[in-house]
Short mmCIF file of C-alpha atoms and ligand atoms in Angstrom, two decimals:
data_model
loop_
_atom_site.label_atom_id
_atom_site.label_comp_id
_atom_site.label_asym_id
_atom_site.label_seq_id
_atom_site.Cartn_x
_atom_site.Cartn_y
_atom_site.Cartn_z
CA UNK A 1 -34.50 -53.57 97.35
CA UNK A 2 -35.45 -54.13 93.96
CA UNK A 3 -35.73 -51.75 91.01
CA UNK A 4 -37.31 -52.15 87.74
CA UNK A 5 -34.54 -49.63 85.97
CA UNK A 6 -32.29 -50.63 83.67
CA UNK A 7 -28.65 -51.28 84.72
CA UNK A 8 -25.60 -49.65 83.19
CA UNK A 9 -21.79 -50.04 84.05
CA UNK A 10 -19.46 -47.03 83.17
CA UNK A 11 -16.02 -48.02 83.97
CA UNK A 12 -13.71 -45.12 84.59
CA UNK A 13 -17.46 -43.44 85.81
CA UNK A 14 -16.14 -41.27 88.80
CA UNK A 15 -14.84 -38.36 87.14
CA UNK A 16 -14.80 -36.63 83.67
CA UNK A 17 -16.45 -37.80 80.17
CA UNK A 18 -17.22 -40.86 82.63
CA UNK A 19 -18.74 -39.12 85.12
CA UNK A 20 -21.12 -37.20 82.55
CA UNK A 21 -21.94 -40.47 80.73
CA UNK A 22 -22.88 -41.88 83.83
CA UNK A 23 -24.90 -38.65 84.93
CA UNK A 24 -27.19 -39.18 81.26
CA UNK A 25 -27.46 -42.66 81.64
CA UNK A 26 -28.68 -42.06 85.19
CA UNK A 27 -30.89 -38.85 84.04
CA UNK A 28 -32.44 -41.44 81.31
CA UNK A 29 -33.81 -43.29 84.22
CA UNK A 30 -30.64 -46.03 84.67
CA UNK A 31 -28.86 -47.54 87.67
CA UNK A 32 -25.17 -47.27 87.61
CA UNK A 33 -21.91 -48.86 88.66
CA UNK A 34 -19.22 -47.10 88.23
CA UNK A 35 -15.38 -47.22 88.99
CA UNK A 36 -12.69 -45.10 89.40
CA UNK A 37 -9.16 -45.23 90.71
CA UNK A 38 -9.75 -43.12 94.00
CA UNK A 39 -12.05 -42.18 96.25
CA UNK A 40 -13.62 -39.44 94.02
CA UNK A 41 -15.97 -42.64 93.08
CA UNK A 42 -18.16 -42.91 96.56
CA UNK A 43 -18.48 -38.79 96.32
CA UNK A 44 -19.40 -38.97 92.83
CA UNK A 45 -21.82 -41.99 93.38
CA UNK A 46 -23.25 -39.75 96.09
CA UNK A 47 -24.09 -37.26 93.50
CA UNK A 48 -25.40 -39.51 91.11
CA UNK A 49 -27.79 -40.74 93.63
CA UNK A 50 -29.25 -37.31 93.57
CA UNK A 51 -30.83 -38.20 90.58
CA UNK A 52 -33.25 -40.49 92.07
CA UNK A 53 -31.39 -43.79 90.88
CA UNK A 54 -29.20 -46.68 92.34
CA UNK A 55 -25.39 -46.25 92.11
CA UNK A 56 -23.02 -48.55 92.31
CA UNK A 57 -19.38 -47.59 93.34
CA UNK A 58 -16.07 -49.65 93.11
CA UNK A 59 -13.01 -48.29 93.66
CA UNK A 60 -9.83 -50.61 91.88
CA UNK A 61 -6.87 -50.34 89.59
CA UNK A 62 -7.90 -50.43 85.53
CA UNK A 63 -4.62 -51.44 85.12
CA UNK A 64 -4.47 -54.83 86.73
CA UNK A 65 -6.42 -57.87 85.77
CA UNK A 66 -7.88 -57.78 89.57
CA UNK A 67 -8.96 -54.25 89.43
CA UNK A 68 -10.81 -55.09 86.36
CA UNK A 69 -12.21 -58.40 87.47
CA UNK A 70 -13.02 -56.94 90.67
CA UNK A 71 -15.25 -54.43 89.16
CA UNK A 72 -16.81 -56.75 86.87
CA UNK A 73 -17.61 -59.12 89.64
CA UNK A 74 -18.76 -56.45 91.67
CA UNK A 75 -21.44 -55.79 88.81
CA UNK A 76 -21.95 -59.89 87.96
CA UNK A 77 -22.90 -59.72 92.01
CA UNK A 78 -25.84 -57.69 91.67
CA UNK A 79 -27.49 -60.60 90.20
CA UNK A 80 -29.36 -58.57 87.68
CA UNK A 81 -29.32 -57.86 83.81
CA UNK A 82 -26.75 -55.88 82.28
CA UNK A 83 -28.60 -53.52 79.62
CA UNK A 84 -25.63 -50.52 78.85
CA UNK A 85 -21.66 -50.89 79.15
CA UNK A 86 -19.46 -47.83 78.78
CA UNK A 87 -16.22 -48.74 78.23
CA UNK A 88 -14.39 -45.44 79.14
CA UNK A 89 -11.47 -45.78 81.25
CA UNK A 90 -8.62 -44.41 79.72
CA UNK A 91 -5.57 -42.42 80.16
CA UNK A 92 -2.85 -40.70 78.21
CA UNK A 93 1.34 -40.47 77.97
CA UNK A 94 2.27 -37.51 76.15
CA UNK A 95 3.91 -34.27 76.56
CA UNK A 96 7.56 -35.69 74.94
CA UNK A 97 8.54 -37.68 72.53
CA UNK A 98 8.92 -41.65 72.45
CA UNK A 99 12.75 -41.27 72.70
CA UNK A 100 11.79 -39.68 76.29
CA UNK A 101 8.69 -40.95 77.16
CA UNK A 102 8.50 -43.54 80.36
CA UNK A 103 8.30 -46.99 79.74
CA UNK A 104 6.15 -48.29 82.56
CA UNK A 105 3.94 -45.42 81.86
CA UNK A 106 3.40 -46.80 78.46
CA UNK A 107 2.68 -50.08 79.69
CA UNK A 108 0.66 -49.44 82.45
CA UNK A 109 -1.73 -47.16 79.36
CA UNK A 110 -1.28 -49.87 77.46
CA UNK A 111 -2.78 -52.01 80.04
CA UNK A 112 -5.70 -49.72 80.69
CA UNK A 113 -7.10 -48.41 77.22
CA UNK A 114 -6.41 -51.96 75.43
CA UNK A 115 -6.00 -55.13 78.18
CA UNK A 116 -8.28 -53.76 80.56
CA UNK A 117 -10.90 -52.82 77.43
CA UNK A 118 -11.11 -56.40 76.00
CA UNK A 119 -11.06 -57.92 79.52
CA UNK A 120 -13.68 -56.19 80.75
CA UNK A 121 -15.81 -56.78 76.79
CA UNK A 122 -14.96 -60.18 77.23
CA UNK A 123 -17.07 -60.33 80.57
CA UNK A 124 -20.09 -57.78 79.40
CA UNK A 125 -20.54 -59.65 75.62
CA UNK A 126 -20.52 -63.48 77.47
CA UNK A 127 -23.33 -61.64 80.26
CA UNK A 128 -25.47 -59.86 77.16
CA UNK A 129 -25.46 -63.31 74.99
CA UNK A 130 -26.11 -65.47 78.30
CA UNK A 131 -29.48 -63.24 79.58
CA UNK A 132 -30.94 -62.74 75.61
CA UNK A 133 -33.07 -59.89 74.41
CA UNK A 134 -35.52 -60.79 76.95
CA UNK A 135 -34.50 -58.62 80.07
CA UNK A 136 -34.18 -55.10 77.62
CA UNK A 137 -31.91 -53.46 75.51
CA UNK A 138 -28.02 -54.47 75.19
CA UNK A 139 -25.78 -51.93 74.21
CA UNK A 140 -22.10 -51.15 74.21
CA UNK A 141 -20.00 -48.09 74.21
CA UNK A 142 -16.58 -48.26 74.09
CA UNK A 143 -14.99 -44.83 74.26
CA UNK A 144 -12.04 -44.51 71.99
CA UNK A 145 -10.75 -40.48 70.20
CA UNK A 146 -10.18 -38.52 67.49
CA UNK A 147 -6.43 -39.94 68.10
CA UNK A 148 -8.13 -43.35 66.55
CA UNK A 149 -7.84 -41.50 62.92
CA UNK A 150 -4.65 -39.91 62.91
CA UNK A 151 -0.65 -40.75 63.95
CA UNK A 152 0.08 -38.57 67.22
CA UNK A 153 3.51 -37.58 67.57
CA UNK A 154 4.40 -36.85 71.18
CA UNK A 155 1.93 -39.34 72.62
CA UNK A 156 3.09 -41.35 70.23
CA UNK A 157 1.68 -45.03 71.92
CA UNK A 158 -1.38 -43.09 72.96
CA UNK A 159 -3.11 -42.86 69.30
CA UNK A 160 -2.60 -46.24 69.13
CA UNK A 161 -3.91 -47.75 71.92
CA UNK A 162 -7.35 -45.84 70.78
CA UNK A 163 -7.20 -46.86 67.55
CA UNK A 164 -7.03 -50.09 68.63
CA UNK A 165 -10.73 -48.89 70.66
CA UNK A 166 -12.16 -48.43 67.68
CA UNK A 167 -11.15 -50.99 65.32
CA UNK A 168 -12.26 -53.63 68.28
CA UNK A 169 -15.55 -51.99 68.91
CA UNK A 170 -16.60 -51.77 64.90
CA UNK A 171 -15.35 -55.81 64.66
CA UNK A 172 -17.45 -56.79 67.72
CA UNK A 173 -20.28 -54.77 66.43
CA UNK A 174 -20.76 -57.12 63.43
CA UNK A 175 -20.46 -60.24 64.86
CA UNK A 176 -22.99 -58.76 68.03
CA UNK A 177 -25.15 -57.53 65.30
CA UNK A 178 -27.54 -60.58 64.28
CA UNK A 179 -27.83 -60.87 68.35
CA UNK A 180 -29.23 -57.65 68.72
CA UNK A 181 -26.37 -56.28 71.15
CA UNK A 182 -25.06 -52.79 69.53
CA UNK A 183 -21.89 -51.62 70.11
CA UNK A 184 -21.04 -47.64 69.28
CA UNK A 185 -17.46 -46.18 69.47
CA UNK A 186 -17.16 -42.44 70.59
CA UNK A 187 -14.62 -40.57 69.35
CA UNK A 188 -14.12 -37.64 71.59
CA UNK A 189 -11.97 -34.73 70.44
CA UNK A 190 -9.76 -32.58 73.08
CA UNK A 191 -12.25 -32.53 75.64
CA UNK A 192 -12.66 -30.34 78.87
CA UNK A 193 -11.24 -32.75 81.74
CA UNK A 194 -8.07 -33.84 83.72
CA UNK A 195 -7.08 -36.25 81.03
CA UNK A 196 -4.02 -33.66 79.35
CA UNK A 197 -2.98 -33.12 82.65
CA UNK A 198 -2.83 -36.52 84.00
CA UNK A 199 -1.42 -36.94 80.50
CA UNK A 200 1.77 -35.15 81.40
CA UNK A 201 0.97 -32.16 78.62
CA UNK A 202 0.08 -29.70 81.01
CA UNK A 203 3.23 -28.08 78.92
CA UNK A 204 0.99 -28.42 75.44
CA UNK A 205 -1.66 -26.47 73.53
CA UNK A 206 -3.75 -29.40 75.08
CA UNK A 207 -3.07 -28.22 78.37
CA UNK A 208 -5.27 -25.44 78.58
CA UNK A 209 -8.77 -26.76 79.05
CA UNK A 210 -10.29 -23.58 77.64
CA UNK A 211 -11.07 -24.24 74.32
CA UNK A 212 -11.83 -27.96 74.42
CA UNK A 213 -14.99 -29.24 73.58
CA UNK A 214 -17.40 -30.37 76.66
CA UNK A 215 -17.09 -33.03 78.48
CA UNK A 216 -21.23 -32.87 79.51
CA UNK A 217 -21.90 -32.60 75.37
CA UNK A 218 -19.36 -34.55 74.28
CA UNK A 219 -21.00 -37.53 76.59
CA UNK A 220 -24.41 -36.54 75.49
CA UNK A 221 -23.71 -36.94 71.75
CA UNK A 222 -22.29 -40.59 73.42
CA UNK A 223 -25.58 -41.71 74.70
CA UNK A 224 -27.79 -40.28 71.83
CA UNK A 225 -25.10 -42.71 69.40
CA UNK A 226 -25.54 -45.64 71.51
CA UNK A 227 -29.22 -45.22 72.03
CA UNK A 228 -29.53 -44.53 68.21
CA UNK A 229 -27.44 -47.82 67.55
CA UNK A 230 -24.98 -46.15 65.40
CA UNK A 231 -21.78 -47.57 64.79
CA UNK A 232 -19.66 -44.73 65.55
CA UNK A 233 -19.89 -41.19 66.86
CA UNK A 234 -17.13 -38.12 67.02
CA UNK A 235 -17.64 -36.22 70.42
CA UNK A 236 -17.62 -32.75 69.87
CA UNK A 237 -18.03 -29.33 68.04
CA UNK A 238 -18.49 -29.05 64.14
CA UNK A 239 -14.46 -28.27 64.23
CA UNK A 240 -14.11 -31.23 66.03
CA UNK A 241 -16.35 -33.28 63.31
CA UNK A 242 -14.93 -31.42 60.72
CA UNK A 243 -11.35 -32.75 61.67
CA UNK A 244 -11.89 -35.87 61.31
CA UNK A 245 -13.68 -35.83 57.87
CA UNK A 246 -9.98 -33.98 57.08
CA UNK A 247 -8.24 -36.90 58.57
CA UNK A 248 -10.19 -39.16 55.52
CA UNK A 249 -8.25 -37.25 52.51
CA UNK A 250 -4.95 -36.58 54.36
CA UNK A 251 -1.82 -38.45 54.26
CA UNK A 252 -0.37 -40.04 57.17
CA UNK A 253 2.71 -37.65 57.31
CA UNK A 254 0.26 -34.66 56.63
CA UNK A 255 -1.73 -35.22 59.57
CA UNK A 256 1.56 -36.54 61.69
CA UNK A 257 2.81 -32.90 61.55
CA UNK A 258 -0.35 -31.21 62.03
CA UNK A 259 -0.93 -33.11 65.34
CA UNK A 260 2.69 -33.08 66.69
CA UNK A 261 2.58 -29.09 65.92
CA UNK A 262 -0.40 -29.02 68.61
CA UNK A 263 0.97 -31.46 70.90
CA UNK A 264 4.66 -30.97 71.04
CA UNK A 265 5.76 -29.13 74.11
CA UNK A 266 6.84 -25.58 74.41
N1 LIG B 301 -10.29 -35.64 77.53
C1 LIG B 301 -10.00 -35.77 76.24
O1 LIG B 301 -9.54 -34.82 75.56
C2 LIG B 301 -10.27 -37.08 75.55
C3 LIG B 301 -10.28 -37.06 74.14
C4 LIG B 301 -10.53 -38.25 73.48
C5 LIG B 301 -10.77 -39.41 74.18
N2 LIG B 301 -10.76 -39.40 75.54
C6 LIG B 301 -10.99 -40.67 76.23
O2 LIG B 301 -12.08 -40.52 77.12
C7 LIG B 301 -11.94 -41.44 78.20
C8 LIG B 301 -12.16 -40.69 79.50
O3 LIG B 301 -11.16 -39.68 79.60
P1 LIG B 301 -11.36 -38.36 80.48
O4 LIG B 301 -11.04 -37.21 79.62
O5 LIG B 301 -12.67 -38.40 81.16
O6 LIG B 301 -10.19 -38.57 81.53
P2 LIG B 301 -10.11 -38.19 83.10
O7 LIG B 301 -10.80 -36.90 83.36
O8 LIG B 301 -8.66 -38.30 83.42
O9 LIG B 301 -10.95 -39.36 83.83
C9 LIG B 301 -10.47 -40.66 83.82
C10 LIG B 301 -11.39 -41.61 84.59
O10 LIG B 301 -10.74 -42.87 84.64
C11 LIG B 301 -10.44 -43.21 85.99
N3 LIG B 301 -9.12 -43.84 86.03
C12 LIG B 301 -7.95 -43.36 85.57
N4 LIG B 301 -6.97 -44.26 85.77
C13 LIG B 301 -7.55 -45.33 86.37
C14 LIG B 301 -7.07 -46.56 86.84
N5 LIG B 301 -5.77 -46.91 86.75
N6 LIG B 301 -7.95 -47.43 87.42
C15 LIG B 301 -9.25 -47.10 87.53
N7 LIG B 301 -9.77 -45.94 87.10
C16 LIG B 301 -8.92 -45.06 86.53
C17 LIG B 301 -10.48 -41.91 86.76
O11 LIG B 301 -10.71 -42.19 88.13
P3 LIG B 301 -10.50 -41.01 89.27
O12 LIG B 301 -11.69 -40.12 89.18
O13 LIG B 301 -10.45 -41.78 90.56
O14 LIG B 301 -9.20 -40.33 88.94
C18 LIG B 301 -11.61 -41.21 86.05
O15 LIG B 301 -12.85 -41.76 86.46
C19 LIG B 301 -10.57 -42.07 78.04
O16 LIG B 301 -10.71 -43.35 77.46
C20 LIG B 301 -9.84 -41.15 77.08
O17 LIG B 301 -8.87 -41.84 76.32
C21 LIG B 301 -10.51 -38.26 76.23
#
């Protein structure tokens, strides 16, 4: 069957901020592929479908190089234009400090939020130069955090490995720019979702969901960025916003202890 819709990949689409970018991409008139490390991804394609667009599910491991290939492939296979890429997959260590923390668990985040990102770039920027502006708009999203601007004690590789996110997307951005392909970082703050408690901080001020920002606004503020071409975007409340324009006149140490204070556990 073919469709005239755009086409947008969100990896890491099947549940949480994913999920919701992938539900205002497909309310904004887009097909979707998304991916997801269970099965959650063929119930939440069914929902998506709802919507009155195409959805694409693939289920593989972000943390391998053929989980992400697969996925890409699966997309590539399609045989059609690729006009949006959210690059959200993502997951957290946290919850003790690095003296505790596991190893492999590190690693395997490691190989998720910074591996996996560039991997999967690598294949969306060659398929965006190779089909040219003629087939519709290319834009990027790669989904970093607040954790981008400050140290974070007690998911202490965590902070880092979005940092890295964000420095990657704004460097990509400018060489991408003369071509016409945006690329838009999102810096969500805490956020409603199962990311704390996948995250091992259940035991945290971050593991009560209540008073985090919205996962369906914090996605929306996401595709209005990336639509708008900007280069960046915190996700979020004015609190939220208003943290990170502290983070630009703080010292490291300063805003070391103010984040290990919210995320060390009790
Ligand atoms: N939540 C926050 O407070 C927050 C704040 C700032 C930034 N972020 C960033 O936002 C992004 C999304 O986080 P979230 O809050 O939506 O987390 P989440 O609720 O835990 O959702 C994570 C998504 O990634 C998928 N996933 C996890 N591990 C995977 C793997 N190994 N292989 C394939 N898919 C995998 C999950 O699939 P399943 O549905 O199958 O589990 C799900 O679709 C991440 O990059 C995170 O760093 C989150």
């Amino acid at each position: 069957m073919s469709t005239t819709r755009p086409l947008a990949l969100v990896s890491g689409g099947s549940s949480g901020i994913g999920y919701e970018l992938a539900r205002e991409l497909a309310e904004r008139g887009h097909d979707v592929a998304i991916s997801g490390q269970s099965d959650r991804v063929h119930a939440s394609a069914t929902e998506l479908g709802k919507l009155g667009v195409d959805v694409y599910p693939f289920r593989a491991d972000a943390a391998t190089y053929d989980g992400v290939e697969g996925f890409w492939r699966s997309v590539a296979g399609l045989g059609r234009p690729i006009n949006v890429a959210c690059l959200n997959v993502g997951v957290g260590v946290g919850g003790a400090s690095f003296l505790e923390t596991d190893l492999d668990a590190e690693l395997r985040m490691i190989a998720i939020n910074c591996t996996g990102t560039v991997h999967l770039a690598k294949r969306v920027v060659r398929a965006m130069h190779e089909q040219g502006p003629d087939h519709g708009e290319r834009r990027i999203l790669v989904v970093s955090s607040v954790s981008a601007t400050t140290p974070t004690p007690y998911e202490p590789v965590y902070g880092p490995t979005k940092a890295f996110g964000f420095s990657f997307a704004e460097s990509i951005r400018e060489e991408l720019r003369a071509e016409g392909i945006t690329v838009t970082a999102l810096l969500p703050g805490a956020t409603d979702s199962a990311f704390h408690h996948n995250a091992g901080m259940g035991d945290t001020r971050f593991g009560d969901n209540s008073w985090k920002n919205d996962r369906t606004e914090v996605a929306r503020q996401g595709i209005d960025a990336l639509f708008a071409g900007d280069d960046h975007v915190v996700g979020g409340d004015e609190a939220t916003k208003q943290q990170v324009v502290d983070h630009r006149s703080m010292s490291e140490p300063e805003k070391a202890a103010r984040q290990g204070a919210m995320a060390r556990p009790s």
